CSV table of C-alpha atoms in Angstrom, one decimal:
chain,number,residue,atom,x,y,z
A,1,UNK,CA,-3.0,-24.3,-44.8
A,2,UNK,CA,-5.3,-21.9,-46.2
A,3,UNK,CA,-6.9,-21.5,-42.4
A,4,UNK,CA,-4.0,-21.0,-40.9
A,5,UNK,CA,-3.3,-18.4,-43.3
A,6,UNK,CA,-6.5,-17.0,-42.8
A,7,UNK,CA,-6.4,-17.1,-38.8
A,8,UNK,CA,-2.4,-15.0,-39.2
A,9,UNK,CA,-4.0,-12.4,-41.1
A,10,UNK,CA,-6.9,-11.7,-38.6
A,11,UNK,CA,-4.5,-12.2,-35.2
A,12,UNK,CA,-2.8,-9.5,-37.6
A,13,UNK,CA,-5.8,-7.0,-38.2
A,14,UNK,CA,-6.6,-7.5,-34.9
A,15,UNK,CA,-3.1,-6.1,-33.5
A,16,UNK,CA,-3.5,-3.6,-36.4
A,17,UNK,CA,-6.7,-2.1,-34.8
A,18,UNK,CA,-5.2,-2.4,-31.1
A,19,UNK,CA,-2.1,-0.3,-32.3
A,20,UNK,CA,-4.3,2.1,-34.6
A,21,UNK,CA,-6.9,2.6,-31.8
A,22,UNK,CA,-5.2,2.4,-28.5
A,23,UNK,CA,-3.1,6.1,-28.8
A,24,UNK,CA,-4.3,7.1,-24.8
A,25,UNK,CA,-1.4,7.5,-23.0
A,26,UNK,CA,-0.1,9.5,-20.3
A,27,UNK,CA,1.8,12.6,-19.8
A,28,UNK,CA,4.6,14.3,-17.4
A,29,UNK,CA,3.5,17.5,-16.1
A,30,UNK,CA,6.1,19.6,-14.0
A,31,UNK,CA,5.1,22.7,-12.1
A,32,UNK,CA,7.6,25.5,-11.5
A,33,UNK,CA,5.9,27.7,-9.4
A,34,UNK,CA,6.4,29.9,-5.9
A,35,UNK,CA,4.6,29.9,-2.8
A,36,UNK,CA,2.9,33.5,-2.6
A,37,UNK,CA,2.6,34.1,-6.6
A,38,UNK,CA,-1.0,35.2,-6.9
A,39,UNK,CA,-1.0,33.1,-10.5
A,40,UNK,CA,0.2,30.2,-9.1
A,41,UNK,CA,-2.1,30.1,-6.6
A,42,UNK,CA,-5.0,30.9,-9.0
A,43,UNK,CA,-3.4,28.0,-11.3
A,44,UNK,CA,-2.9,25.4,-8.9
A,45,UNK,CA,-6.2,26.2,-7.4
A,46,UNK,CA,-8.5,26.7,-10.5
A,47,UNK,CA,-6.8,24.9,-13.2
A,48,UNK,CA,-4.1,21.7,-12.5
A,49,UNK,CA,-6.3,20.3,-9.3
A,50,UNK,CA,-9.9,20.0,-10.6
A,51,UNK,CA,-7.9,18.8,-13.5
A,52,UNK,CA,-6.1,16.2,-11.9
A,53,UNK,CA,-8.9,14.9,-9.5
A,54,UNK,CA,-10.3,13.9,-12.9
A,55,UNK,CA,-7.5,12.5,-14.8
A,56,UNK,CA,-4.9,11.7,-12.3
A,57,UNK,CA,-4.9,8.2,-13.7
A,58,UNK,CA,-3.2,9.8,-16.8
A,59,UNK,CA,-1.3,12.4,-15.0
A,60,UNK,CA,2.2,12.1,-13.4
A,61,UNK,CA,2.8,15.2,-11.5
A,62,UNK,CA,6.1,16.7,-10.5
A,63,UNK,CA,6.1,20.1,-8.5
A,64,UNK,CA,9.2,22.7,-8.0
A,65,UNK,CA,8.7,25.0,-5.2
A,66,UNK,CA,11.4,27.8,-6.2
A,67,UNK,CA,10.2,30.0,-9.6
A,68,UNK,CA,12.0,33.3,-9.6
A,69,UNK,CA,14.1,33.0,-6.4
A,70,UNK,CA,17.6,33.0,-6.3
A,71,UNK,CA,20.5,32.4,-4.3
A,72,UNK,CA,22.9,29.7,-2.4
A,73,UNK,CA,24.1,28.4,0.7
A,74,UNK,CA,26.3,30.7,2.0
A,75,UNK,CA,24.3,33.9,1.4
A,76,UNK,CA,20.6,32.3,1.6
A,77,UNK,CA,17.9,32.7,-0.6
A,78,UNK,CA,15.9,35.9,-2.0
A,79,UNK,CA,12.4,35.6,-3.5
A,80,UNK,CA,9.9,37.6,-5.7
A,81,UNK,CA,7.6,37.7,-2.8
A,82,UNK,CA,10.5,38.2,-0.1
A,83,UNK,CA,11.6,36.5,3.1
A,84,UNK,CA,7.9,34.6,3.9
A,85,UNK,CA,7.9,33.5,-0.1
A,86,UNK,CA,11.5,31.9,0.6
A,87,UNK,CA,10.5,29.7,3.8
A,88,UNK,CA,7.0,28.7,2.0
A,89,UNK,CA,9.2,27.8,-0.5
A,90,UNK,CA,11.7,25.6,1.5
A,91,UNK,CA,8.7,24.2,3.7
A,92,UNK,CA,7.0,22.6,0.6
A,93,UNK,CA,10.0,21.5,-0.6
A,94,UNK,CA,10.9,19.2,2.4
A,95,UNK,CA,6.9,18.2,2.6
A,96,UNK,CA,6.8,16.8,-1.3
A,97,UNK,CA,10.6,15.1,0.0
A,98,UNK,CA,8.7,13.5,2.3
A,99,UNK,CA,5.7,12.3,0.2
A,100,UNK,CA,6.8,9.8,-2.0
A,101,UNK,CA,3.7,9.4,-3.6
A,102,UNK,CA,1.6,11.9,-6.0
A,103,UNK,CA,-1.5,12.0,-4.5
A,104,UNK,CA,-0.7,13.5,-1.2
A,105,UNK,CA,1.8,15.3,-2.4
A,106,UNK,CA,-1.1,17.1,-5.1
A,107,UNK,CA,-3.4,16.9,-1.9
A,108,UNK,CA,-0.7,18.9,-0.1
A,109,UNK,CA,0.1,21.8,-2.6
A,110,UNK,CA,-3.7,22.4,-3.0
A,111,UNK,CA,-4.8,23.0,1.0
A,112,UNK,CA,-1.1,25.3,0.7
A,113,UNK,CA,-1.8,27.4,-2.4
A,114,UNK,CA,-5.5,27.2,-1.7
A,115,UNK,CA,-5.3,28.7,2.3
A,116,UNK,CA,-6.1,32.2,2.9
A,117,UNK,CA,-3.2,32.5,5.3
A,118,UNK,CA,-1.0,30.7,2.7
A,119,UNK,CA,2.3,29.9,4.0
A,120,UNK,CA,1.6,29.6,7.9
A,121,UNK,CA,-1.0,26.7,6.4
A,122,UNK,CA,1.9,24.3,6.6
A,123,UNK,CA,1.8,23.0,9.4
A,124,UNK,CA,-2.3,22.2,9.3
A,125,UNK,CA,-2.1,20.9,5.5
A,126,UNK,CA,0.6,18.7,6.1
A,127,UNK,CA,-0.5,16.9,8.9
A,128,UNK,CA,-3.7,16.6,6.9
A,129,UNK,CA,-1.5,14.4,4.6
A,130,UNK,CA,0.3,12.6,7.4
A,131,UNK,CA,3.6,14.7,7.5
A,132,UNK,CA,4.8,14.8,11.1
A,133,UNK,CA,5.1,19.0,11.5
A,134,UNK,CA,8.2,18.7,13.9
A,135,UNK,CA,10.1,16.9,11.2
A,136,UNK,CA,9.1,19.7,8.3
A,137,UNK,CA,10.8,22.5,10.9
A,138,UNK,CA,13.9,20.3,11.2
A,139,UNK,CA,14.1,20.1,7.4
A,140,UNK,CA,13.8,24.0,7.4
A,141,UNK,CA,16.2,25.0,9.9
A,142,UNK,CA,18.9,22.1,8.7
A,143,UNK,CA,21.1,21.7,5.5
A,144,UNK,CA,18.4,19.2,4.3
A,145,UNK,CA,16.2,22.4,3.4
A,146,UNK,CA,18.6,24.5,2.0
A,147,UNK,CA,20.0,21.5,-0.3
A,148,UNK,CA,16.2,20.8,-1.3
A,149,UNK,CA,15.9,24.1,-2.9
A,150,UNK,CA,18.9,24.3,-4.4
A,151,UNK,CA,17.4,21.1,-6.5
A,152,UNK,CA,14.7,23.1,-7.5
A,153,UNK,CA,17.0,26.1,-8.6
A,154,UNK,CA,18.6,23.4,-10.4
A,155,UNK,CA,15.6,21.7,-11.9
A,156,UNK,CA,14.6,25.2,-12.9
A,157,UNK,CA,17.7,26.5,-14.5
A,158,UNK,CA,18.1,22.5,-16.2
A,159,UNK,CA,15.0,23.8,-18.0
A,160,UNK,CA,15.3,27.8,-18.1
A,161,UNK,CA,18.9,28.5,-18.0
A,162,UNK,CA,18.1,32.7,-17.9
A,163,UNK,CA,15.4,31.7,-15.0
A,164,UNK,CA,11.8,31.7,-15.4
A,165,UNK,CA,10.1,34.1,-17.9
A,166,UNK,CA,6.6,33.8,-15.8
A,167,UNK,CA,5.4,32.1,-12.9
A,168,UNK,CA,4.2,29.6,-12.9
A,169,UNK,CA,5.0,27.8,-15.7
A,170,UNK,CA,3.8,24.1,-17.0
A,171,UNK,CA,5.8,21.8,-18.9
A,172,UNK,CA,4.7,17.9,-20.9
A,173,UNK,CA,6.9,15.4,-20.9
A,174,UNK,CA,9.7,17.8,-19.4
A,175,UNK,CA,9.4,19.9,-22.4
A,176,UNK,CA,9.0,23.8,-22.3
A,177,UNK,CA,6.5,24.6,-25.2
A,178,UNK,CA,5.1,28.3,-25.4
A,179,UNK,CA,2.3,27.5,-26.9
A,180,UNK,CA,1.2,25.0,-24.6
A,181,UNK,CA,2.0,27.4,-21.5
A,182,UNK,CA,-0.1,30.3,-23.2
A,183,UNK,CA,-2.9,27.6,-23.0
A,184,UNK,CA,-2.6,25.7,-20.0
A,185,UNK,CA,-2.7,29.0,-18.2
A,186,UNK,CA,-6.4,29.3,-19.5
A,187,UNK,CA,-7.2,25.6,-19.9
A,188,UNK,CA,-5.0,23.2,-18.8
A,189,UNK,CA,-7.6,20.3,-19.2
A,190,UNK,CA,-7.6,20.8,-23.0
A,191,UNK,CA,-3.9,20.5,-23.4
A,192,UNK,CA,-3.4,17.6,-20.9
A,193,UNK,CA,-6.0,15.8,-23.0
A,194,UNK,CA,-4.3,16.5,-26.2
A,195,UNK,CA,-1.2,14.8,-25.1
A,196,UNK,CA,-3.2,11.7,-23.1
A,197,UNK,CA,-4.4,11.3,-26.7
A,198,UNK,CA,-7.6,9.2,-28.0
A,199,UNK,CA,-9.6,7.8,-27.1
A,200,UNK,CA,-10.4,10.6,-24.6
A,201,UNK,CA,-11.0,9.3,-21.2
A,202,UNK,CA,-13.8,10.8,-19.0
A,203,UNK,CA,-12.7,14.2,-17.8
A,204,UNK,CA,-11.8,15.0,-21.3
């Protein structure tokens, strides 16, 4: 009796130490961001992809292609950056619709937002990911576009109802923090790593 007393309580510590110990977890990051914003190119570029090549096993990424653009079907859409910003903005939206996975979907915003001649890039970064080109500029010129970024007007205003403040901004776990976005603008790593917890994982 008293061993099997004595083997409860260990099993017990053991699940203790597990519980205790094993924190590491993963986070949600969503990206509202626009095609020709300087910072989000700068962010995506410098920040969330060497950051995610790293710890992508921790990361699950979600990206909306619309920041401070506005508009609806009838009269179209208008964007910080004007008309070029707008289609950039639809054509990444039907790409990542037709991704279904986060890797080439991360693999596609990057050779985008990382191109020198940024939005005509589409056509060459998303056949590098295996998007068939004659299907993204049937998306664009069809009701399937226009409905995609109305999604991501929704998305955004689900989250900013006044629109966004600054583009881009980050959220964790599909919540808007201030502090966080102050310091994922400057190091994204370290805040992704305080939410995946301890013990840090390499990248961290």
């Amino acid at each position: 009796m008293i061993g099997i007393l004595k083997l409860i309580i260990f099993v017990a510590l053991l699940l203790l130490a597990h519980v205790s110990c094993g924190a590491r977890q993963g986070v949600n990051v969503t990206l509202y961001y626009e095609t020709l914003c300087p910072d989000s190119q700068r962010f995506v570029s410098r920040q969330l992809y060497p950051v995610w090549k790293d710890l992508k096993d921790f990361i699950s990424l979600k990206f909306v292609p619309f920041g401070k653009a506005s508009g609806d079907s009838i009269m179209g859409f208008k964007c910080q950056h004007g008309v070029e910003e707008c289609r950039g903005n639809m054509m990444q939206s039907c790409v990542l619709d037709m991704l279904t996975t986060a890797g080439p979907q991360m693999e596609f915003v990057y050779c985008v937002m990382n191109s020198i001649d940024g939005t005509s890039a589409g056509e060459r970064c998303s056949q590098k990911v295996g998007v068939n080109w004659i299907a993204v500029q049937g998306c664009m010129k069809s009701k399937a576009g226009i409905n995609l970024q109305l999604m991501a007007q929704e998305q955004t205003l689900s989250v900013f109802n006044r629109g966004l403040g600054f583009v881009p901004t980050v959220t964790f776990n599909n919540v808007y923090n201030e502090r966080d976005q102050r310091e994922a603008l400057r190091n994204f790593r370290a805040v992704v790593c305080r939410y995946i917890g301890s013990p840090a994982p390499d990248g961290c």
